[in-house]
Short mmCIF file of C-alpha atoms in Angstrom, two decimals:
data_model
loop_
_atom_site.label_atom_id
_atom_site.label_comp_id
_atom_site.label_asym_id
_atom_site.label_seq_id
_atom_site.Cartn_x
_atom_site.Cartn_y
_atom_site.Cartn_z
CA UNK G 1 103.65 92.56 112.17
CA UNK G 2 100.88 95.39 111.30
CA UNK G 3 101.91 96.80 114.80
CA UNK G 4 105.44 97.34 113.53
CA UNK G 5 104.29 98.64 109.55
CA UNK G 6 102.14 101.47 110.96
CA UNK G 7 104.10 102.42 113.61
CA UNK G 8 107.36 102.80 112.26
CA UNK G 9 108.37 106.31 111.68
CA UNK G 10 109.42 105.69 108.07
CA UNK G 11 108.38 107.36 105.30
CA UNK G 12 106.42 104.17 103.82
CA UNK G 13 104.62 103.77 106.93
CA UNK G 14 103.45 107.30 106.91
CA UNK G 15 102.39 106.72 103.42
CA UNK G 16 100.52 103.19 104.27
CA UNK G 17 99.00 105.24 106.96
CA UNK G 18 97.37 108.09 104.72
CA UNK G 19 96.19 105.36 102.27
CA UNK G 20 94.37 103.00 104.76
CA UNK G 21 92.99 106.07 106.39
CA UNK G 22 91.36 106.89 103.13
CA UNK G 23 90.37 103.84 102.01
CA UNK G 24 89.35 101.79 105.46
CA UNK G 25 85.49 101.54 106.24
CA UNK G 26 83.35 100.23 109.08
CA UNK G 27 84.79 98.21 111.86
CA UNK G 28 88.24 98.35 110.10
CA UNK G 29 88.29 102.07 110.20
CA UNK G 30 87.25 102.12 113.32
CA UNK G 31 89.64 99.75 114.95
CA UNK G 32 92.85 101.77 112.97
CA UNK G 33 91.36 104.87 114.16
CA UNK G 34 91.77 103.75 118.01
CA UNK G 35 94.94 102.11 117.33
CA UNK G 36 96.70 104.85 115.29
CA UNK G 37 95.56 107.65 117.28
CA UNK G 38 93.93 109.41 113.86
CA UNK G 39 91.28 111.35 115.89
CA UNK G 40 94.27 113.57 117.24
CA UNK G 41 95.61 114.27 113.69
CA UNK G 42 93.86 115.96 110.91
CA UNK G 43 94.00 113.75 107.62
CA UNK G 44 96.79 115.08 105.26
CA UNK G 45 96.12 115.65 101.62
CA UNK G 46 97.71 112.90 99.24
CA UNK G 47 98.47 115.72 97.02
CA UNK G 48 100.57 117.66 99.37
CA UNK G 49 102.09 114.81 100.83
CA UNK G 50 103.14 113.48 97.42
CA UNK G 51 105.12 117.12 96.54
CA UNK G 52 106.64 117.27 100.19
CA UNK G 53 108.05 114.07 99.54
CA UNK G 54 109.33 115.07 96.34
CA UNK G 55 110.76 118.19 97.60
CA UNK G 56 112.55 116.24 100.29
CA UNK G 57 114.32 114.06 97.50
CA UNK G 58 115.35 117.10 95.66
CA UNK G 59 116.81 119.37 98.92
CA UNK G 60 118.32 115.96 100.47
CA UNK G 61 121.84 117.33 100.81
CA UNK G 62 123.94 114.23 101.19
CA UNK G 63 121.84 112.18 98.40
CA UNK G 64 124.69 110.34 96.08
CA UNK G 65 124.68 107.34 93.99
CA UNK G 66 125.33 103.89 95.78
CA UNK G 67 127.76 101.81 93.47
CA UNK G 68 126.51 98.21 92.81
CA UNK G 69 127.79 95.41 91.08
CA UNK G 70 124.76 94.11 89.85
CA UNK G 71 122.56 97.18 89.26
CA UNK G 72 125.39 99.86 88.67
CA UNK G 73 125.11 103.42 90.03
CA UNK G 74 122.04 102.99 91.98
CA UNK G 75 119.98 104.78 94.26
CA UNK G 76 120.39 104.91 98.13
CA UNK G 77 117.95 102.90 100.19
CA UNK G 78 116.59 105.88 101.72
CA UNK G 79 115.90 107.70 98.09
CA UNK G 80 113.95 104.03 97.17
CA UNK G 81 111.83 104.26 100.38
CA UNK G 82 110.63 107.65 98.78
CA UNK G 83 109.85 106.54 95.70
CA UNK G 84 107.97 103.55 96.80
CA UNK G 85 106.30 105.95 99.17
CA UNK G 86 105.14 108.33 96.16
CA UNK G 87 104.41 105.22 93.68
CA UNK G 88 102.03 103.71 96.71
CA UNK G 89 100.19 107.38 97.07
CA UNK G 90 99.97 107.88 93.38
CA UNK G 91 98.43 104.67 92.72
CA UNK G 92 95.53 105.58 95.46
CA UNK G 93 94.75 108.42 93.09
CA UNK G 94 95.03 106.87 90.17
CA UNK G 95 96.66 107.31 86.67
CA UNK G 96 95.10 110.33 85.31
CA UNK G 97 95.80 112.31 88.52
CA UNK G 98 99.35 111.12 88.61
CA UNK G 99 99.75 112.23 84.92
CA UNK G 100 98.50 115.46 85.40
CA UNK G 101 99.50 116.66 88.66
CA UNK G 102 102.97 114.79 89.44
CA UNK G 103 104.40 113.67 85.98
CA UNK G 104 103.31 117.12 84.16
CA UNK G 105 103.77 119.42 86.86
CA UNK G 106 106.27 118.03 89.23
CA UNK G 107 108.66 115.56 87.57
CA UNK G 108 108.89 116.96 83.88
CA UNK G 109 110.02 120.34 85.03
CA UNK G 110 112.81 119.11 86.98
CA UNK G 111 114.11 117.37 83.96
CA UNK G 112 113.33 120.42 81.97
CA UNK G 113 115.79 122.35 84.49
CA UNK G 114 118.52 120.12 84.38
CA UNK G 115 118.78 120.08 80.54
CA UNK G 116 118.66 123.80 80.55
CA UNK G 117 121.13 124.36 83.19
CA UNK G 118 123.49 121.84 81.35
CA UNK G 119 122.94 123.96 77.92
CA UNK G 120 124.10 126.99 79.96
CA UNK G 121 120.76 128.99 80.40
CA UNK G 122 121.46 131.92 82.67
CA UNK G 123 119.46 132.00 86.02
CA UNK G 124 118.44 128.11 86.24
CA UNK G 125 119.81 126.38 89.42
CA UNK G 126 121.75 123.44 89.44
CA UNK G 127 120.43 119.91 89.93
CA UNK G 128 122.46 117.08 91.20
CA UNK G 129 122.79 114.02 88.74
CA UNK G 130 121.42 111.50 91.47
CA UNK G 131 118.29 113.73 91.60
CA UNK G 132 117.26 113.34 87.81
CA UNK G 133 117.72 109.71 88.32
CA UNK G 134 115.42 109.67 90.78
CA UNK G 135 113.03 111.32 88.76
CA UNK G 136 113.66 108.99 85.91
CA UNK G 137 113.44 105.84 87.90
CA UNK G 138 110.30 107.42 89.54
CA UNK G 139 108.54 108.19 85.99
CA UNK G 140 109.32 104.41 85.05
CA UNK G 141 107.66 103.49 88.09
CA UNK G 142 104.48 105.51 87.65
CA UNK G 143 104.49 105.08 83.81
CA UNK G 144 103.67 101.37 85.07
CA UNK G 145 100.47 102.33 86.54
CA UNK G 146 98.95 104.18 83.43
CA UNK G 147 99.71 100.86 81.76
CA UNK G 148 97.83 98.71 84.39
CA UNK G 149 94.94 100.94 84.14
CA UNK G 150 94.62 101.05 80.24
CA UNK G 151 96.17 104.33 79.18
CA UNK G 152 99.44 103.03 76.62
CA UNK G 153 99.16 105.94 74.21
CA UNK G 154 99.71 108.39 76.98
CA UNK G 155 102.50 105.95 78.82
CA UNK G 156 104.05 105.66 74.89
CA UNK G 157 104.48 109.27 74.47
CA UNK G 158 106.35 109.45 77.96
CA UNK G 159 108.49 106.58 76.78
CA UNK G 160 109.12 108.56 73.42
CA UNK G 161 110.55 111.62 75.41
CA UNK G 162 112.86 109.19 77.66
CA UNK G 163 113.93 107.41 74.33
CA UNK G 164 115.06 110.59 72.63
CA UNK G 165 117.07 111.58 75.50
CA UNK G 166 118.74 108.20 75.61
CA UNK G 167 119.63 108.40 72.04
CA UNK G 168 121.27 111.68 72.53
CA UNK G 169 122.85 110.29 75.40
CA UNK G 170 126.35 109.56 73.90
CA UNK G 171 126.40 112.84 71.95
CA UNK G 172 125.42 114.94 75.09
CA UNK G 173 127.92 113.18 77.26
CA UNK G 174 124.97 112.30 79.81
CA UNK G 175 126.48 110.98 82.99
CA UNK G 176 126.43 107.31 83.35
CA UNK G 177 124.16 107.16 86.16
CA UNK G 178 121.60 108.97 84.51
CA UNK G 179 121.71 106.72 81.44
CA UNK G 180 121.63 103.58 83.33
CA UNK G 181 118.18 105.32 85.16
CA UNK G 182 116.73 106.27 81.74
CA UNK G 183 117.61 102.78 80.46
CA UNK G 184 115.82 101.32 83.62
CA UNK G 185 112.84 103.91 83.04
CA UNK G 186 112.74 102.77 79.64
CA UNK G 187 112.61 98.95 80.04
CA UNK G 188 109.75 99.79 82.70
CA UNK G 189 107.80 101.73 79.93
CA UNK G 190 108.57 98.84 77.16
CA UNK G 191 104.78 97.54 76.78
CA UNK G 192 103.37 100.72 75.53
CA UNK G 193 105.77 100.56 72.42
CA UNK G 194 108.26 97.18 72.73
CA UNK G 195 109.62 97.14 69.29
CA UNK G 196 110.84 100.55 69.25
CA UNK G 197 112.02 100.41 72.56
CA UNK G 198 114.11 97.58 71.87
CA UNK G 199 115.41 99.14 69.09
CA UNK G 200 116.34 102.46 70.93
CA UNK G 201 118.17 100.10 74.06
CA UNK G 202 120.11 98.12 71.61
CA UNK G 203 121.54 100.87 69.99
CA UNK G 204 122.48 102.50 73.13
CA UNK G 205 124.11 99.24 74.08
CA UNK G 206 126.25 99.01 70.90
CA UNK G 207 127.65 102.63 71.66
CA UNK G 208 128.14 102.87 75.16
CA UNK G 209 131.69 102.08 76.18
CA UNK G 210 130.92 101.50 79.70
CA UNK G 211 130.36 97.96 81.14
CA UNK G 212 126.80 97.28 81.60
CA UNK G 213 125.30 95.83 84.86
CA UNK G 214 124.11 92.44 85.02
CA UNK G 215 120.60 93.93 86.13
CA UNK G 216 120.79 96.04 83.22
CA UNK G 217 121.57 93.32 80.39
CA UNK G 218 118.78 91.20 82.04
CA UNK G 219 116.16 93.84 81.69
CA UNK G 220 117.43 94.43 77.79
CA UNK G 221 116.73 90.77 77.47
CA UNK G 222 113.38 91.18 78.76
CA UNK G 223 112.25 93.86 76.47
CA UNK G 224 114.01 92.02 73.70
CA UNK G 225 111.85 88.99 74.31
CA UNK G 226 108.43 91.09 74.41
CA UNK G 227 109.55 93.00 71.18
CA UNK G 228 110.03 89.46 69.33
CA UNK G 229 106.38 88.37 70.93
CA UNK G 230 104.73 91.42 69.40
CA UNK G 231 106.34 90.50 66.12
CA UNK G 232 105.44 86.95 65.99
#
């Protein structure tokens, strides 16, 4: 099994090798080094690899939403693999590095460009909607790292930005796939501020005229339960 995992040409395999290479010690490191021919290749910097993966997502010419009865307008398996690989690498680097170098310097600027483009700013390049959905889903996953490591305030600040984005989704005519991605992300971040996030999501649910996928309904119910627990 491990032979297939490590020697697969996939992005996830490359990320796993990189993390294993930095964490393995002693005999385990010696075995992996011999088995995977690490002597022949210089180790890659984690930060550089994350940036390359993000750039690959943004430049992928055939990236489109995948229609799913359960999840709605979802990301492709290929994009999810990149997201999982980035998530793994960021878990290795921990929350503070992830927040300062990836969320602040890589992800928010892409969102900002997309918003400016929609508002008609000159000299701002178009970013496909599915890329913004990918960024939002990634922020949701990375935010969970902050919660696990005990940084609820920083995660609450992120959830506030996404919450505001959702509150204006109807007025701003935000594409449905991006709305769903933002809702999923906010659900991921909900432990940082369950009561307020539950209110935002319920208001969104009442206002939307689209059919809400079953997976989203389940997420909203979980956030509602989390909010109720906090109030009891």
